[in-house]
Amino acid sequence: MSNSPFRRMIAAPDFWRLWYVGLIVSTVRWIETIAVGVVVYQRTDSAFIVSMMTMLRLLPMGLFGVFLGALAERFDRARTLLAVVLLMGGTSVVLAILDQAGQLEVWHLALASFINGCGWCTDNPVRRVMIGEVVGREQMGTAMSLDVGASNASRMIGPVVGGLLLVKTGIQGAFILSVLMYGTALLAVLTVQSRIPRAAGSGAVLARIAEGLALVRSNKRLVGILIVTVIYNIFGWPFTGMIPVIGRDRLYLGPEGVGLLATMDGVGAFFGALLAALWLSPRWYGRTYLGGVIIYMIAVVMFALVQSPLLAGAALLLTGVAGAGFATMQATLVYLASPPEMRSRILGVLTVCIGTGPIGFVWLGLLADRIGSHNATAVTGVFGLLAMTVTWRWWKDV
């Protein structure tokens, strides 16, 4: 046990600095998502506009992920990460000043959501590539487990903090806290000693993108991983937007009950990631990734159809554990299957696949209006299982 991957990770200070940056960025994202969502709904009385704020955070993944992945190779990763944190922190500073001056408008919040989404979509090709270089191939699975665990912990902490700040201090308090937290992340980035210089012979971005896409097409394992990622993001992940609706309309829960129900997915994901960090070995990576998606889809259908809050909470715990397995292995498998000089590019392609999520959110929202939220959620989960069945020949060797 003294030589376990988890214990070896403790001796890698740069990993923990990069891990902390991810934790801060994720926590701020959840704080601001809750605060912005509430304020936008108060000002517009439009659930559609509120959902568009989330879409604007996701949109850059699909639009720019592959470009940012190729572009990242042309710059020192640590300096790029520093610039990203500065950009996101600066956005929060501007919003706090606008609110203090009484000039904050909904379009300001929309633009800020899009800018922060651009920062978010650099995470795989920049920060996570740095993590891989710091810890090495053998410990990448453990590192991603801990990183996903931090992200899931932020899902439990961020919404609560955002809601409390909004009540006590208004949205300005949320932005001020964001600035302070980004400040600590900047200090962490500045103390990272590991450097990944720009790739030798960096060519035109479009040419490097074409080279990366050609590699993906020729690598059956990468094709399978990316197909499964798209299926999860279109048919799996969007169901989280229906949790409050199903909790209120089908399970007849009040605001407190809905809030507690919504945390179950995050709780399950946190402990799932922790278990993966402690015990998951490389020979189980592929099975954890695929099994996580299949179990997740089944649990989504269970959550949609049960009428007991207790059973619904249990189903959400299961989606959390299964989703943690998927999320942990997603970046790990792509990283391990990619040549070192092309990892940023391929992780950029992965970011684009994650960026298909808005398709699922729109599809589920439209379907829910027609057949009801719980029926739409169940149908979407079943479609996800069917999509996994149809694409079996591409992902069976993952």
GROMACS .gro file of C-alpha atoms in nm:
model
  398
    1MET     CA    1   0.000   0.000   0.000
    2SER     CA    2   0.295   0.227   0.064
    3ASN     CA    3   0.362   0.230  -0.312
    4SER     CA    4  -0.001   0.266  -0.424
    5PRO     CA    5  -0.084   0.517  -0.700
    6PHE     CA    6  -0.278   0.726  -0.450
    7ARG     CA    7   0.016   0.754  -0.212
    8ARG     CA    8   0.256   0.833  -0.497
    9MET     CA    9   0.021   1.113  -0.600
   10ILE     CA   10   0.068   1.281  -0.263
   11ALA     CA   11   0.436   1.329  -0.349
   12ALA     CA   12   0.356   1.523  -0.669
   13PRO     CA   13   0.300   1.886  -0.557
   14ASP     CA   14   0.243   2.014  -0.912
   15PHE     CA   15  -0.045   1.770  -0.951
   16TRP     CA   16  -0.212   1.909  -0.641
   17ARG     CA   17  -0.166   2.267  -0.765
   18LEU     CA   18  -0.332   2.178  -1.095
   19TRP     CA   19  -0.599   1.981  -0.909
   20TYR     CA   20  -0.670   2.287  -0.694
   21VAL     CA   21  -0.708   2.509  -1.000
   22GLY     CA   22  -0.967   2.267  -1.137
   23LEU     CA   23  -1.151   2.261  -0.804
   24ILE     CA   24  -1.167   2.641  -0.788
   25VAL     CA   25  -1.282   2.685  -1.148
   26SER     CA   26  -1.552   2.418  -1.105
   27THR     CA   27  -1.676   2.562  -0.776
   28VAL     CA   28  -1.693   2.916  -0.917
   29ARG     CA   29  -1.879   2.784  -1.221
   30TRP     CA   30  -2.149   2.631  -0.998
   31ILE     CA   31  -2.169   2.938  -0.771
   32GLU     CA   32  -2.219   3.168  -1.068
   33THR     CA   33  -2.451   2.927  -1.252
   34ILE     CA   34  -2.694   2.925  -0.960
   35ALA     CA   35  -2.669   3.298  -0.890
   36VAL     CA   36  -2.698   3.398  -1.256
   37GLY     CA   37  -2.985   3.156  -1.315
   38VAL     CA   38  -3.189   3.295  -1.026
   39VAL     CA   39  -3.125   3.659  -1.119
   40VAL     CA   40  -3.201   3.604  -1.488
   41TYR     CA   41  -3.527   3.427  -1.401
   42GLN     CA   42  -3.624   3.711  -1.165
   43ARG     CA   43  -3.561   3.969  -1.438
   44THR     CA   44  -3.707   3.786  -1.739
   45ASP     CA   45  -3.953   3.533  -1.595
   46SER     CA   46  -3.832   3.304  -1.874
   47ALA     CA   47  -3.710   2.951  -1.804
   48PHE     CA   48  -3.592   2.935  -2.167
   49ILE     CA   49  -3.354   3.231  -2.119
   50VAL     CA   50  -3.224   3.074  -1.798
   51SER     CA   51  -3.150   2.751  -1.985
   52MET     CA   52  -2.975   2.952  -2.257
   53MET     CA   53  -2.728   3.078  -1.996
   54THR     CA   54  -2.622   2.718  -1.940
   55MET     CA   55  -2.614   2.656  -2.315
   56LEU     CA   56  -2.382   2.954  -2.363
   57ARG     CA   57  -2.135   2.797  -2.119
   58LEU     CA   58  -2.145   2.473  -2.319
   59LEU     CA   59  -2.154   2.617  -2.670
   60PRO     CA   60  -1.780   2.701  -2.699
   61MET     CA   61  -1.695   2.333  -2.649
   62GLY     CA   62  -1.869   2.238  -2.969
   63LEU     CA   63  -1.761   2.547  -3.159
   64PHE     CA   64  -1.398   2.588  -3.058
   65GLY     CA   65  -1.282   2.273  -2.877
   66VAL     CA   66  -1.086   2.126  -3.167
   67PHE     CA   67  -0.930   2.464  -3.254
   68LEU     CA   68  -0.824   2.534  -2.897
   69GLY     CA   69  -0.676   2.185  -2.871
   70ALA     CA   70  -0.452   2.248  -3.172
   71LEU     CA   71  -0.378   2.606  -3.068
   72ALA     CA   72  -0.271   2.496  -2.718
   73GLU     CA   73   0.025   2.309  -2.866
   74ARG     CA   74   0.170   2.635  -2.995
   75PHE     CA   75   0.205   2.789  -2.649
   76ASP     CA   76   0.353   2.705  -2.310
   77ARG     CA   77   0.068   2.528  -2.127
   78ALA     CA   78   0.134   2.692  -1.789
   79ARG     CA   79   0.120   3.040  -1.943
   80THR     CA   80  -0.197   2.946  -2.129
   81LEU     CA   81  -0.357   2.824  -1.807
   82LEU     CA   82  -0.255   3.148  -1.635
   83ALA     CA   83  -0.417   3.350  -1.914
   84VAL     CA   84  -0.738   3.146  -1.889
   85VAL     CA   85  -0.770   3.198  -1.513
   86LEU     CA   86  -0.698   3.570  -1.556
   87LEU     CA   87  -0.967   3.594  -1.824
   88MET     CA   88  -1.230   3.423  -1.611
   89GLY     CA   89  -1.137   3.619  -1.300
   90GLY     CA   90  -1.144   3.942  -1.499
   91THR     CA   91  -1.495   3.860  -1.620
   92SER     CA   92  -1.615   3.830  -1.260
   93VAL     CA   93  -1.447   4.163  -1.173
   94VAL     CA   94  -1.630   4.341  -1.457
   95LEU     CA   95  -1.966   4.190  -1.357
   96ALA     CA   96  -1.918   4.291  -0.992
   97ILE     CA   97  -1.836   4.649  -1.097
   98LEU     CA   98  -2.137   4.665  -1.330
   99ASP     CA   99  -2.367   4.542  -1.054
  100GLN     CA  100  -2.222   4.793  -0.806
  101ALA     CA  101  -2.291   5.071  -1.058
  102GLY     CA  102  -2.646   4.945  -1.116
  103GLN     CA  103  -2.567   4.881  -1.483
  104LEU     CA  104  -2.572   4.499  -1.490
  105GLU     CA  105  -2.795   4.369  -1.771
  106VAL     CA  106  -2.898   4.020  -1.878
  107TRP     CA  107  -2.689   4.048  -2.194
  108HIS     CA  108  -2.382   4.114  -1.978
  109LEU     CA  109  -2.447   3.787  -1.796
  110ALA     CA  110  -2.500   3.606  -2.128
  111LEU     CA  111  -2.171   3.736  -2.270
  112ALA     CA  112  -1.988   3.644  -1.949
  113SER     CA  113  -2.133   3.292  -1.964
  114PHE     CA  114  -2.000   3.251  -2.317
  115ILE     CA  115  -1.655   3.386  -2.225
  116ASN     CA  116  -1.633   3.154  -1.923
  117GLY     CA  117  -1.744   2.869  -2.148
  118CYS     CA  118  -1.444   2.945  -2.371
  119GLY     CA  119  -1.222   2.915  -2.065
  120TRP     CA  120  -1.390   2.592  -1.960
  121CYS     CA  121  -1.332   2.424  -2.296
  122THR     CA  122  -0.953   2.465  -2.258
  123ASP     CA  123  -0.955   2.236  -1.954
  124ASN     CA  124  -0.892   1.907  -2.137
  125PRO     CA  125  -0.624   2.024  -2.384
  126VAL     CA  126  -0.440   2.245  -2.132
  127ARG     CA  127  -0.478   2.166  -1.762
  128ARG     CA  128  -0.543   1.794  -1.797
  129VAL     CA  129  -0.258   1.750  -2.043
  130MET     CA  130  -0.037   1.918  -1.782
  131ILE     CA  131  -0.166   1.675  -1.519
  132GLY     CA  132  -0.076   1.381  -1.743
  133GLU     CA  133   0.275   1.512  -1.797
  134VAL     CA  134   0.323   1.568  -1.423
  135VAL     CA  135   0.203   1.226  -1.303
  136GLY     CA  136   0.290   1.004  -1.601
  137ARG     CA  137   0.088   0.744  -1.791
  138GLU     CA  138   0.080   0.489  -1.509
  139GLN     CA  139  -0.087   0.726  -1.264
  140MET     CA  140  -0.317   0.907  -1.509
  141GLY     CA  141  -0.623   0.704  -1.405
  142THR     CA  142  -0.572   0.784  -1.039
  143ALA     CA  143  -0.508   1.149  -1.120
  144MET     CA  144  -0.829   1.175  -1.323
  145SER     CA  145  -1.025   1.003  -1.045
  146LEU     CA  146  -0.909   1.268  -0.799
  147ASP     CA  147  -0.972   1.546  -1.050
  148VAL     CA  148  -1.326   1.425  -1.124
  149GLY     CA  149  -1.381   1.386  -0.749
  150ALA     CA  150  -1.294   1.754  -0.702
  151SER     CA  151  -1.532   1.852  -0.981
  152ASN     CA  152  -1.812   1.653  -0.821
  153ALA     CA  153  -1.739   1.799  -0.478
  154SER     CA  154  -1.789   2.141  -0.635
  155ARG     CA  155  -2.133   2.026  -0.752
  156MET     CA  156  -2.228   1.976  -0.388
  157ILE     CA  157  -2.068   2.294  -0.252
  158GLY     CA  158  -2.110   2.551  -0.529
  159PRO     CA  159  -2.492   2.560  -0.558
  160VAL     CA  160  -2.535   2.592  -0.181
  161VAL     CA  161  -2.281   2.874  -0.155
  162GLY     CA  162  -2.428   3.051  -0.459
  163GLY     CA  163  -2.778   3.038  -0.315
  164LEU     CA  164  -2.673   3.163   0.027
  165LEU     CA  165  -2.469   3.449  -0.118
  166LEU     CA  166  -2.757   3.555  -0.338
  167VAL     CA  167  -2.987   3.578  -0.036
  168LYS     CA  168  -2.736   3.755   0.189
  169THR     CA  169  -2.540   3.984  -0.045
  170GLY     CA  170  -2.704   3.974  -0.386
  171ILE     CA  171  -2.528   3.865  -0.704
  172GLN     CA  172  -2.242   4.108  -0.640
  173GLY     CA  173  -2.136   3.896  -0.341
  174ALA     CA  174  -2.117   3.589  -0.562
  175PHE     CA  175  -1.893   3.771  -0.810
  176ILE     CA  176  -1.667   3.910  -0.537
  177LEU     CA  177  -1.619   3.562  -0.390
  178SER     CA  178  -1.546   3.435  -0.741
  179VAL     CA  179  -1.271   3.696  -0.781
  180LEU     CA  180  -1.114   3.601  -0.448
  181MET     CA  181  -1.123   3.232  -0.535
  182TYR     CA  182  -0.972   3.293  -0.879
  183GLY     CA  183  -0.696   3.486  -0.702
  184THR     CA  184  -0.595   3.174  -0.507
  185ALA     CA  185  -0.606   2.973  -0.831
  186LEU     CA  186  -0.368   3.225  -0.991
  187LEU     CA  187  -0.122   3.175  -0.707
  188ALA     CA  188  -0.142   2.798  -0.760
  189VAL     CA  189  -0.074   2.834  -1.134
  190LEU     CA  190   0.223   3.065  -1.070
  191THR     CA  191   0.384   2.805  -0.841
  192VAL     CA  192   0.352   2.516  -1.090
  193GLN     CA  193   0.709   2.425  -1.176
  194SER     CA  194   0.645   2.176  -1.455
  195ARG     CA  195   0.645   2.332  -1.802
  196ILE     CA  196   0.527   2.186  -2.131
  197PRO     CA  197   0.680   2.405  -2.401
  198ARG     CA  198   0.519   2.465  -2.736
  199ALA     CA  199   0.541   2.168  -2.971
  200ALA     CA  200   0.846   2.161  -3.193
  201GLY     CA  201   0.771   2.254  -3.551
  202SER     CA  202   0.427   2.390  -3.474
  203GLY     CA  203   0.253   2.440  -3.806
  204ALA     CA  204  -0.067   2.604  -3.910
  205VAL     CA  205  -0.355   2.537  -3.674
  206LEU     CA  206  -0.585   2.404  -3.948
  207ALA     CA  207  -0.316   2.164  -4.069
  208ARG     CA  208  -0.265   2.033  -3.716
  209ILE     CA  209  -0.640   1.991  -3.674
  210ALA     CA  210  -0.655   1.788  -3.996
  211GLU     CA  211  -0.367   1.571  -3.873
  212GLY     CA  212  -0.545   1.511  -3.542
  213LEU     CA  213  -0.874   1.422  -3.708
  214ALA     CA  214  -0.693   1.183  -3.941
  215LEU     CA  215  -0.544   1.006  -3.640
  216VAL     CA  216  -0.885   0.977  -3.478
  217ARG     CA  217  -1.037   0.823  -3.792
  218SER     CA  218  -0.757   0.568  -3.815
  219ASN     CA  219  -0.768   0.466  -3.448
  220LYS     CA  220  -1.061   0.233  -3.372
  221ARG     CA  221  -1.021   0.274  -2.999
  222LEU     CA  222  -1.041   0.652  -3.017
  223VAL     CA  223  -1.343   0.632  -3.247
  224GLY     CA  224  -1.521   0.408  -2.997
  225ILE     CA  225  -1.439   0.633  -2.700
  226LEU     CA  226  -1.564   0.945  -2.882
  227ILE     CA  227  -1.885   0.777  -3.003
  228VAL     CA  228  -1.969   0.673  -2.647
  229THR     CA  229  -1.893   1.028  -2.528
  230VAL     CA  230  -2.141   1.172  -2.778
  231ILE     CA  231  -2.409   0.920  -2.676
  232TYR     CA  232  -2.366   1.006  -2.308
  233ASN     CA  233  -2.380   1.381  -2.368
  234ILE     CA  234  -2.688   1.368  -2.592
  235PHE     CA  235  -2.894   1.098  -2.419
  236GLY     CA  236  -2.758   1.083  -2.063
  237TRP     CA  237  -2.629   1.403  -1.905
  238PRO     CA  238  -2.919   1.634  -2.011
  239PHE     CA  239  -3.160   1.450  -1.779
  240THR     CA  240  -3.012   1.649  -1.488
  241GLY     CA  241  -3.211   1.948  -1.610
  242MET     CA  242  -3.532   1.754  -1.541
  243ILE     CA  243  -3.451   1.664  -1.179
  244PRO     CA  244  -3.623   1.972  -1.026
  245VAL     CA  245  -3.926   1.934  -1.253
  246ILE     CA  246  -3.973   1.563  -1.182
  247GLY     CA  247  -3.911   1.621  -0.811
  248ARG     CA  248  -4.186   1.881  -0.794
  249ASP     CA  249  -4.445   1.750  -1.042
  250ARG     CA  250  -4.413   1.372  -1.006
  251LEU     CA  251  -4.265   1.318  -0.659
  252TYR     CA  252  -4.455   1.614  -0.503
  253LEU     CA  253  -4.153   1.750  -0.318
  254GLY     CA  254  -4.118   2.102  -0.185
  255PRO     CA  255  -3.814   2.324  -0.250
  256GLU     CA  256  -3.611   2.165   0.031
  257GLY     CA  257  -3.691   1.816  -0.091
  258VAL     CA  258  -3.604   1.903  -0.449
  259GLY     CA  259  -3.275   2.052  -0.332
  260LEU     CA  260  -3.188   1.739  -0.136
  261LEU     CA  261  -3.286   1.517  -0.428
  262ALA     CA  262  -3.066   1.717  -0.666
  263THR     CA  263  -2.760   1.666  -0.446
  264MET     CA  264  -2.784   1.285  -0.464
  265ASP     CA  265  -2.624   1.270  -0.809
  266GLY     CA  266  -2.331   1.480  -0.690
  267VAL     CA  267  -2.290   1.275  -0.372
  268GLY     CA  268  -2.281   0.950  -0.570
  269ALA     CA  269  -2.036   1.099  -0.820
  270PHE     CA  270  -1.803   1.220  -0.545
  271PHE     CA  271  -1.782   0.881  -0.377
  272GLY     CA  272  -1.763   0.702  -0.712
  273ALA     CA  273  -1.459   0.910  -0.808
  274LEU     CA  274  -1.301   0.850  -0.467
  275LEU     CA  275  -1.347   0.472  -0.502
  276ALA     CA  276  -1.192   0.486  -0.849
  277ALA     CA  277  -0.892   0.677  -0.715
  278LEU     CA  278  -0.832   0.419  -0.443
  279TRP     CA  279  -0.892   0.090  -0.623
  280LEU     CA  280  -0.930   0.117  -1.002
  281SER     CA  281  -0.654  -0.054  -1.198
  282PRO     CA  282  -0.566  -0.001  -1.568
  283ARG     CA  283  -0.712  -0.333  -1.685
  284TRP     CA  284  -1.055  -0.210  -1.570
  285TYR     CA  285  -1.041   0.130  -1.740
  286GLY     CA  286  -1.235   0.035  -2.053
  287ARG     CA  287  -1.496  -0.169  -1.868
  288THR     CA  288  -1.547   0.111  -1.616
  289TYR     CA  289  -1.598   0.361  -1.897
  290LEU     CA  290  -1.849   0.151  -2.091
  291GLY     CA  291  -2.021   0.001  -1.788
  292GLY     CA  292  -2.056   0.347  -1.639
  293VAL     CA  293  -2.251   0.473  -1.942
  294ILE     CA  294  -2.480   0.169  -1.959
  295ILE     CA  295  -2.558   0.170  -1.586
  296TYR     CA  296  -2.610   0.548  -1.603
  297MET     CA  297  -2.874   0.513  -1.876
  298ILE     CA  298  -3.055   0.238  -1.685
  299ALA     CA  299  -3.054   0.449  -1.368
  300VAL     CA  300  -3.193   0.748  -1.564
  301VAL     CA  301  -3.490   0.536  -1.676
  302MET     CA  302  -3.540   0.413  -1.318
  303PHE     CA  303  -3.536   0.769  -1.183
  304ALA     CA  304  -3.791   0.880  -1.441
  305LEU     CA  305  -4.038   0.598  -1.374
  306VAL     CA  306  -4.036   0.549  -0.995
  307GLN     CA  307  -4.283   0.743  -0.783
  308SER     CA  308  -4.107   0.709  -0.449
  309PRO     CA  309  -3.868   0.991  -0.347
  310LEU     CA  310  -3.651   0.733  -0.170
  311LEU     CA  311  -3.617   0.518  -0.482
  312ALA     CA  312  -3.563   0.828  -0.697
  313GLY     CA  313  -3.280   0.937  -0.466
  314ALA     CA  314  -3.126   0.589  -0.485
  315ALA     CA  315  -3.142   0.603  -0.865
  316LEU     CA  316  -2.965   0.939  -0.862
  317LEU     CA  317  -2.694   0.803  -0.634
  318LEU     CA  318  -2.644   0.528  -0.893
  319THR     CA  319  -2.624   0.779  -1.180
  320GLY     CA  320  -2.361   0.964  -0.978
  321VAL     CA  321  -2.142   0.658  -0.919
  322ALA     CA  322  -2.178   0.538  -1.279
  323GLY     CA  323  -2.122   0.887  -1.420
  324ALA     CA  324  -1.805   0.923  -1.214
  325GLY     CA  325  -1.668   0.604  -1.369
  326PHE     CA  326  -1.745   0.737  -1.715
  327ALA     CA  327  -1.608   1.087  -1.652
  328THR     CA  328  -1.290   0.958  -1.487
  329MET     CA  329  -1.205   0.724  -1.772
  330GLN     CA  330  -1.313   0.957  -2.054
  331ALA     CA  331  -1.008   1.186  -2.052
  332THR     CA  332  -0.783   0.906  -1.923
  333LEU     CA  333  -0.852   0.671  -2.215
  334VAL     CA  334  -0.817   0.946  -2.475
  335TYR     CA  335  -0.492   1.063  -2.317
  336LEU     CA  336  -0.345   0.712  -2.310
  337ALA     CA  337  -0.455   0.633  -2.667
  338SER     CA  338  -0.302   0.951  -2.814
  339PRO     CA  339   0.062   1.007  -2.916
  340PRO     CA  340   0.231   1.250  -2.673
  341GLU     CA  341   0.281   1.519  -2.936
  342MET     CA  342  -0.089   1.513  -3.031
  343ARG     CA  343  -0.261   1.485  -2.694
  344SER     CA  344  -0.385   1.844  -2.683
  345ARG     CA  345  -0.535   1.809  -3.030
  346ILE     CA  346  -0.712   1.482  -2.955
  347LEU     CA  347  -0.839   1.609  -2.620
  348GLY     CA  348  -0.967   1.909  -2.816
  349VAL     CA  349  -1.167   1.668  -3.032
  350LEU     CA  350  -1.299   1.509  -2.710
  351THR     CA  351  -1.408   1.856  -2.596
  352VAL     CA  352  -1.610   1.897  -2.918
  353CYS     CA  353  -1.782   1.563  -2.849
  354ILE     CA  354  -1.868   1.681  -2.497
  355GLY     CA  355  -1.998   1.999  -2.660
  356THR     CA  356  -2.280   1.801  -2.825
  357GLY     CA  357  -2.461   1.825  -2.490
  358PRO     CA  358  -2.678   2.123  -2.596
  359ILE     CA  359  -2.841   1.901  -2.861
  360GLY     CA  360  -2.961   1.673  -2.583
  361PHE     CA  361  -3.083   1.959  -2.365
  362VAL     CA  362  -3.288   2.106  -2.649
  363TRP     CA  363  -3.424   1.766  -2.755
  364LEU     CA  364  -3.525   1.671  -2.401
  365GLY     CA  365  -3.686   2.010  -2.334
  366LEU     CA  366  -3.896   1.993  -2.650
  367LEU     CA  367  -3.999   1.633  -2.581
  368ALA     CA  368  -4.089   1.713  -2.219
  369ASP     CA  369  -4.328   1.984  -2.338
  370ARG     CA  370  -4.511   1.723  -2.546
  371ILE     CA  371  -4.521   1.408  -2.332
  372GLY     CA  372  -4.425   1.522  -1.981
  373SER     CA  373  -4.086   1.546  -1.809
  374HIS     CA  374  -4.073   1.195  -1.662
  375ASN     CA  375  -4.185   1.026  -1.984
  376ALA     CA  376  -3.938   1.231  -2.189
  377THR     CA  377  -3.656   1.143  -1.949
  378ALA     CA  378  -3.738   0.772  -1.964
  379VAL     CA  379  -3.759   0.777  -2.344
  380THR     CA  380  -3.426   0.957  -2.370
  381GLY     CA  381  -3.260   0.700  -2.143
  382VAL     CA  382  -3.399   0.415  -2.353
  383PHE     CA  383  -3.276   0.586  -2.670
  384GLY     CA  384  -2.932   0.608  -2.510
  385LEU     CA  385  -2.930   0.233  -2.447
  386LEU     CA  386  -3.045   0.170  -2.805
  387ALA     CA  387  -2.769   0.399  -2.934
  388MET     CA  388  -2.513   0.200  -2.735
  389THR     CA  389  -2.649  -0.123  -2.885
  390VAL     CA  390  -2.641   0.007  -3.242
  391THR     CA  391  -2.283   0.135  -3.210
  392TRP     CA  392  -2.151  -0.177  -3.034
  393ARG     CA  393  -1.912  -0.273  -3.314
  394TRP     CA  394  -1.726   0.058  -3.277
  395TRP     CA  395  -1.681   0.057  -2.901
  396LYS     CA  396  -1.655  -0.315  -2.819
  397ASP     CA  397  -1.273  -0.304  -2.811
  398VAL     CA  398  -1.246   0.004  -2.588
   0.00000   0.00000   0.00000
